[in-house]
C-alpha positions as a Markdown table, in Angstrom:
| # | Residue | x | y | z |
|---|---|---|---|---|
| 1 | Unk | 0.0 | 0.0 | 0.0 |
| 2 | Unk | 1.2 | 3.5 | -0.7 |
| 3 | Unk | 1.0 | 5.8 | 2.4 |
| 4 | Unk | 1.5 | 9.5 | 2.2 |
| 5 | Unk | 2.3 | 11.4 | 5.4 |
| 6 | Unk | 1.5 | 15.0 | 4.9 |
| 7 | Unk | 3.6 | 16.9 | 7.4 |
| 8 | Unk | 5.8 | 13.8 | 7.5 |
| 9 | Unk | 8.8 | 16.0 | 8.5 |
| 10 | Unk | 7.2 | 16.5 | 12.0 |
| 11 | Unk | 7.2 | 14.4 | 15.1 |
| 12 | Unk | 4.2 | 12.0 | 14.6 |
| 13 | Unk | 4.9 | 11.8 | 10.8 |
| 14 | Unk | 8.5 | 10.8 | 11.5 |
| 15 | Unk | 7.5 | 8.1 | 13.9 |
| 16 | Unk | 4.9 | 6.6 | 11.7 |
| 17 | Unk | 7.1 | 6.8 | 8.6 |
| 18 | Unk | 10.0 | 5.1 | 10.3 |
| 19 | Unk | 7.9 | 2.4 | 12.0 |
| 20 | Unk | 6.0 | 1.5 | 8.8 |
| 21 | Unk | 9.3 | 1.4 | 6.8 |
| 22 | Unk | 11.0 | -0.7 | 9.5 |
| 23 | Unk | 8.1 | -3.1 | 10.1 |
| 24 | Unk | 6.2 | -3.4 | 6.8 |
| 25 | Unk | 6.6 | -3.5 | 3.1 |
| 26 | Unk | 4.3 | -0.4 | 2.5 |
| 27 | Unk | 5.6 | 2.4 | 0.3 |
| 28 | Unk | 6.2 | 5.5 | 2.3 |
| 29 | Unk | 5.9 | 9.0 | 0.9 |
| 30 | Unk | 6.8 | 12.1 | 2.9 |
| 31 | Unk | 4.9 | 15.2 | 2.1 |
| 32 | Unk | 5.5 | 18.8 | 3.0 |
| 33 | Unk | 4.4 | 22.2 | 1.9 |
| 34 | Unk | 8.0 | 22.6 | 0.6 |
| 35 | Unk | 9.1 | 19.7 | -1.6 |
| 36 | Unk | 12.8 | 20.1 | -0.9 |
| 37 | Unk | 12.2 | 19.9 | 2.9 |
| 38 | Unk | 10.3 | 16.6 | 2.3 |
| 39 | Unk | 13.1 | 15.3 | 0.1 |
| 40 | Unk | 15.7 | 16.1 | 2.7 |
| 41 | Unk | 13.7 | 14.4 | 5.4 |
| 42 | Unk | 13.1 | 11.3 | 3.3 |
| 43 | Unk | 16.8 | 11.0 | 2.7 |
| 44 | Unk | 17.4 | 11.3 | 6.5 |
| 45 | Unk | 14.9 | 8.6 | 7.2 |
| 46 | Unk | 16.5 | 6.3 | 4.5 |
| 47 | Unk | 19.9 | 6.8 | 6.1 |
| 48 | Unk | 18.6 | 5.8 | 9.5 |
| 49 | Unk | 16.8 | 2.7 | 8.1 |
| 50 | Unk | 19.9 | 1.7 | 6.1 |
| 51 | Unk | 21.9 | 1.8 | 9.4 |
| 52 | Unk | 19.4 | -0.8 | 10.6 |
| 53 | Unk | 19.9 | -3.1 | 7.6 |
| 54 | Unk | 17.1 | -1.8 | 5.4 |
| 55 | Unk | 19.3 | -0.9 | 2.4 |
| 56 | Unk | 16.5 | -1.5 | -0.1 |
| 57 | Unk | 14.0 | 1.0 | 1.4 |
| 58 | Unk | 13.3 | 4.0 | -0.8 |
| 59 | Unk | 11.2 | 6.8 | 0.7 |
| 60 | Unk | 10.0 | 9.6 | -1.6 |
| 61 | Unk | 9.8 | 13.2 | -0.5 |
| 62 | Unk | 7.4 | 15.4 | -2.4 |
| 63 | Unk | 5.2 | 18.4 | -2.0 |
| 64 | Unk | 1.9 | 17.6 | -0.2 |
| 65 | Unk | -0.2 | 17.6 | -3.4 |
| 66 | Unk | 2.1 | 15.3 | -5.3 |
| 67 | Unk | 2.4 | 13.0 | -2.2 |
| 68 | Unk | -1.4 | 12.8 | -1.9 |
| 69 | Unk | -1.8 | 12.0 | -5.6 |
| 70 | Unk | 0.3 | 8.9 | -5.3 |
| 71 | Unk | -1.2 | 7.5 | -2.1 |
| 72 | Unk | -3.9 | 4.9 | -1.2 |
| 73 | Unk | -3.9 | 6.3 | 2.3 |
| 74 | Unk | -3.1 | 9.9 | 3.3 |
| 75 | Unk | -2.2 | 10.7 | 6.9 |
| 76 | Unk | -2.6 | 14.4 | 7.7 |
| 77 | Unk | 0.2 | 14.4 | 10.3 |
| 78 | Unk | 0.0 | 18.1 | 10.9 |
| 79 | Unk | -0.9 | 20.2 | 13.9 |
| 80 | Unk | -4.6 | 20.8 | 14.4 |
| 81 | Unk | -4.3 | 24.5 | 13.4 |
| 82 | Unk | -2.8 | 23.5 | 10.0 |
| 83 | Unk | -5.2 | 20.6 | 9.4 |
| 84 | Unk | -8.0 | 22.1 | 7.3 |
| 85 | Unk | -5.6 | 24.2 | 5.2 |
| 86 | Unk | -3.6 | 21.1 | 4.5 |
| 87 | Unk | -6.6 | 19.1 | 3.4 |
| 88 | Unk | -8.0 | 22.0 | 1.3 |
| 89 | Unk | -4.7 | 22.1 | -0.5 |
| 90 | Unk | -4.8 | 18.5 | -1.5 |
| 91 | Unk | -8.5 | 18.0 | -1.8 |
| 92 | Unk | -8.4 | 17.4 | -5.6 |
| 93 | Unk | -5.9 | 14.5 | -5.1 |
| 94 | Unk | -8.0 | 12.6 | -2.6 |
| 95 | Unk | -10.0 | 10.5 | -5.0 |
| 96 | Unk | -10.1 | 6.8 | -4.0 |
| 97 | Unk | -8.1 | 7.7 | -0.9 |
| 98 | Unk | -8.6 | 7.1 | 2.8 |
| 99 | Unk | -7.7 | 10.2 | 4.9 |
| 100 | Unk | -6.4 | 9.7 | 8.4 |
| 101 | Unk | -6.3 | 12.4 | 11.1 |
| 102 | Unk | -4.1 | 11.9 | 14.2 |
| 103 | Unk | -4.3 | 15.6 | 15.2 |
| 104 | Unk | -5.4 | 16.8 | 18.6 |
| 105 | Unk | -6.2 | 20.4 | 19.6 |
| 106 | Unk | -4.6 | 21.4 | 22.9 |
| 107 | Unk | -4.1 | 24.6 | 24.9 |
| 108 | Unk | -1.5 | 25.0 | 27.6 |
| 109 | Unk | -1.6 | 27.2 | 30.7 |
| 110 | Unk | 0.3 | 27.2 | 34.0 |
| 111 | Unk | -1.6 | 24.2 | 35.2 |
| 112 | Unk | -0.8 | 22.0 | 32.2 |
| 113 | Unk | -2.3 | 20.9 | 28.9 |
| 114 | Unk | -6.0 | 20.9 | 28.1 |
| 115 | Unk | -8.1 | 19.5 | 25.3 |
| 116 | Unk | -9.2 | 22.3 | 23.0 |
| 117 | Unk | -12.5 | 21.0 | 21.6 |
| 118 | Unk | -13.4 | 22.8 | 18.4 |
| 119 | Unk | -16.9 | 23.8 | 17.5 |
| 120 | Unk | -17.2 | 21.0 | 15.1 |
| 121 | Unk | -17.1 | 18.5 | 18.0 |
| 122 | Unk | -13.6 | 17.1 | 17.4 |
| 123 | Unk | -10.5 | 17.7 | 15.3 |
| 124 | Unk | -11.3 | 14.6 | 13.4 |
| 125 | Unk | -14.6 | 16.0 | 12.5 |
| 126 | Unk | -12.9 | 19.2 | 11.3 |
| 127 | Unk | -10.9 | 16.9 | 8.9 |
| 128 | Unk | -14.1 | 15.2 | 7.7 |
| 129 | Unk | -15.7 | 18.6 | 7.1 |
| 130 | Unk | -12.7 | 19.8 | 5.0 |
| 131 | Unk | -12.4 | 16.5 | 3.0 |
| 132 | Unk | -14.3 | 15.9 | -0.2 |
| 133 | Unk | -17.7 | 14.2 | 0.4 |
| 134 | Unk | -16.6 | 10.9 | -1.1 |
| 135 | Unk | -13.3 | 10.7 | 0.9 |
| 136 | Unk | -13.7 | 8.5 | 4.0 |
| 137 | Unk | -12.0 | 10.0 | 7.1 |
| 138 | Unk | -10.7 | 7.9 | 9.9 |
| 139 | Unk | -9.3 | 9.1 | 13.2 |
| 140 | Unk | -6.3 | 7.2 | 14.6 |
| 141 | Unk | -2.9 | 7.5 | 16.3 |
| 142 | Unk | -4.0 | 10.3 | 18.5 |
| 143 | Unk | -2.5 | 9.1 | 21.8 |
| 144 | Unk | 0.9 | 7.9 | 20.6 |
| 145 | Unk | 4.0 | 9.5 | 22.2 |
| 146 | Unk | 5.8 | 10.7 | 19.1 |
| 147 | Unk | 9.3 | 10.6 | 20.6 |
| 148 | Unk | 9.1 | 7.0 | 21.5 |
| 149 | Unk | 7.4 | 6.1 | 18.3 |
| 150 | Unk | 10.3 | 7.6 | 16.3 |
| 151 | Unk | 12.9 | 5.7 | 18.4 |
| 152 | Unk | 13.3 | 2.4 | 16.7 |
| 153 | Unk | 15.2 | 1.0 | 19.6 |
| 154 | Unk | 12.2 | 1.5 | 21.9 |
| 155 | Unk | 9.7 | -1.4 | 22.2 |
| 156 | Unk | 6.0 | -0.4 | 21.9 |
| 157 | Unk | 3.1 | -1.8 | 23.9 |
| 158 | Unk | 0.3 | 0.6 | 23.0 |
| 159 | Unk | -3.3 | 0.6 | 21.8 |
| 160 | Unk | -4.6 | 3.1 | 19.2 |
| 161 | Unk | -8.3 | 3.7 | 19.0 |
| 162 | Unk | -9.7 | 4.0 | 15.5 |
| 163 | Unk | -12.9 | 5.8 | 14.7 |
| 164 | Unk | -14.8 | 6.4 | 11.5 |
| 165 | Unk | -18.1 | 6.0 | 9.7 |
| 166 | Unk | -16.8 | 4.0 | 6.8 |
| 167 | Unk | -16.2 | 0.4 | 7.9 |
| 168 | Unk | -13.9 | -0.5 | 5.0 |
| 169 | Unk | -11.7 | 2.5 | 5.6 |
| 170 | Unk | -11.6 | 1.9 | 9.3 |
| 171 | Unk | -10.6 | -1.7 | 8.7 |
| 172 | Unk | -7.8 | -0.6 | 6.4 |
| 173 | Unk | -6.4 | 1.8 | 9.0 |
| 174 | Unk | -6.6 | -0.9 | 11.7 |
| 175 | Unk | -4.6 | -3.2 | 9.5 |
| 176 | Unk | -2.0 | -0.5 | 8.9 |
| 177 | Unk | -1.8 | 0.3 | 12.6 |
| 178 | Unk | -1.2 | -3.3 | 13.5 |
| 179 | Unk | 1.5 | -3.6 | 11.0 |
| 180 | Unk | 3.6 | -1.7 | 13.4 |
| 181 | Unk | 5.1 | -4.1 | 16.0 |
| 182 | Unk | 3.7 | -3.4 | 19.5 |
| 183 | Unk | 0.6 | -1.5 | 18.4 |
| 184 | Unk | -2.9 | -2.9 | 18.7 |
| 185 | Unk | -5.8 | -1.2 | 17.0 |
| 186 | Unk | -9.2 | -1.0 | 18.8 |
| 187 | Unk | -12.4 | 0.0 | 17.2 |
| 188 | Unk | -13.7 | 3.1 | 18.9 |
| 189 | Unk | -17.0 | 3.3 | 16.9 |
| 190 | Unk | -18.1 | 6.1 | 14.6 |
| 191 | Unk | -16.4 | 9.4 | 14.0 |
| 192 | Unk | -18.7 | 11.0 | 16.5 |
| 193 | Unk | -16.7 | 9.4 | 19.3 |
| 194 | Unk | -13.4 | 11.1 | 18.3 |
| 195 | Unk | -13.5 | 13.8 | 21.0 |
| 196 | Unk | -13.3 | 11.3 | 23.8 |
| 197 | Unk | -10.2 | 9.8 | 22.3 |
| 198 | Unk | -8.5 | 13.1 | 21.4 |
| 199 | Unk | -9.1 | 14.2 | 25.0 |
| 200 | Unk | -6.9 | 11.5 | 26.3 |
| 201 | Unk | -3.7 | 13.1 | 24.8 |
| 202 | Unk | -3.4 | 16.1 | 27.2 |
| 203 | Unk | -4.2 | 13.8 | 30.1 |
| 204 | Unk | -1.2 | 11.5 | 29.2 |
| 205 | Unk | 1.1 | 14.5 | 28.8 |
| 206 | Unk | 0.1 | 15.9 | 32.2 |
| 207 | Unk | 0.6 | 12.6 | 33.9 |
| 208 | Unk | 4.0 | 12.2 | 32.2 |
| 209 | Unk | 5.1 | 15.7 | 33.4 |
| 210 | Unk | 4.2 | 15.1 | 37.0 |
| 211 | Unk | 5.4 | 11.5 | 37.5 |
| 212 | Unk | 9.0 | 10.4 | 37.3 |
| 213 | Unk | 9.7 | 7.4 | 35.0 |
| 214 | Unk | 6.5 | 7.9 | 33.0 |
| 215 | Unk | 7.9 | 9.7 | 30.0 |
| 216 | Unk | 6.4 | 9.0 | 26.6 |
| 217 | Unk | 3.2 | 7.5 | 27.9 |
| 218 | Unk | 0.7 | 5.6 | 25.8 |
| 219 | Unk | -2.5 | 3.7 | 26.6 |
| 220 | Unk | -3.2 | -0.1 | 26.8 |
| 221 | Unk | -6.6 | -1.4 | 27.6 |
| 222 | Unk | -6.9 | -4.7 | 29.5 |
């Protein structure tokens, strides 16, 4: 499968790109508003993977529109405040594509991080509102600690909750998620449930900040 990570030069994009390239045979495409930035990052990721014995892995780095045009699945791995602009910019390239949003809106004050719920109900719903009507949108990867995800020497033992209204698209994303060693995908129901999942992220950050030895927290349901 061809996976484009728009904003794949950032934290969550880097982690997903490296893990999928390390653990699966999917084709990884890095997207950025600036094609050269994407190309430079793709080369950086290739170098890291080659150091781990993956000499045959080729990662493309393209502008966001070109990256989306080549993909079966597009992950909008951008901050919440760039999400709708990013989707608007690639909307014409999203035919026959599943769009995935891992973005979470947060605010920070002196007490810590807090979920910033948008008027649409969730950031995932913002993505759905911006996407073309025939493009299924799935929420996933919201609660993954990006630093640990990008550290290929670190073992993972996390769940990711997947929400969406299109069953086939949701199944595809669950399969992609479980291709990463140490991640289990759980069905969180329809897209309307996204806010509850997104709201876990600031909680995890706050707990990690205030408790020694709990850096890079994730969730595991038992």
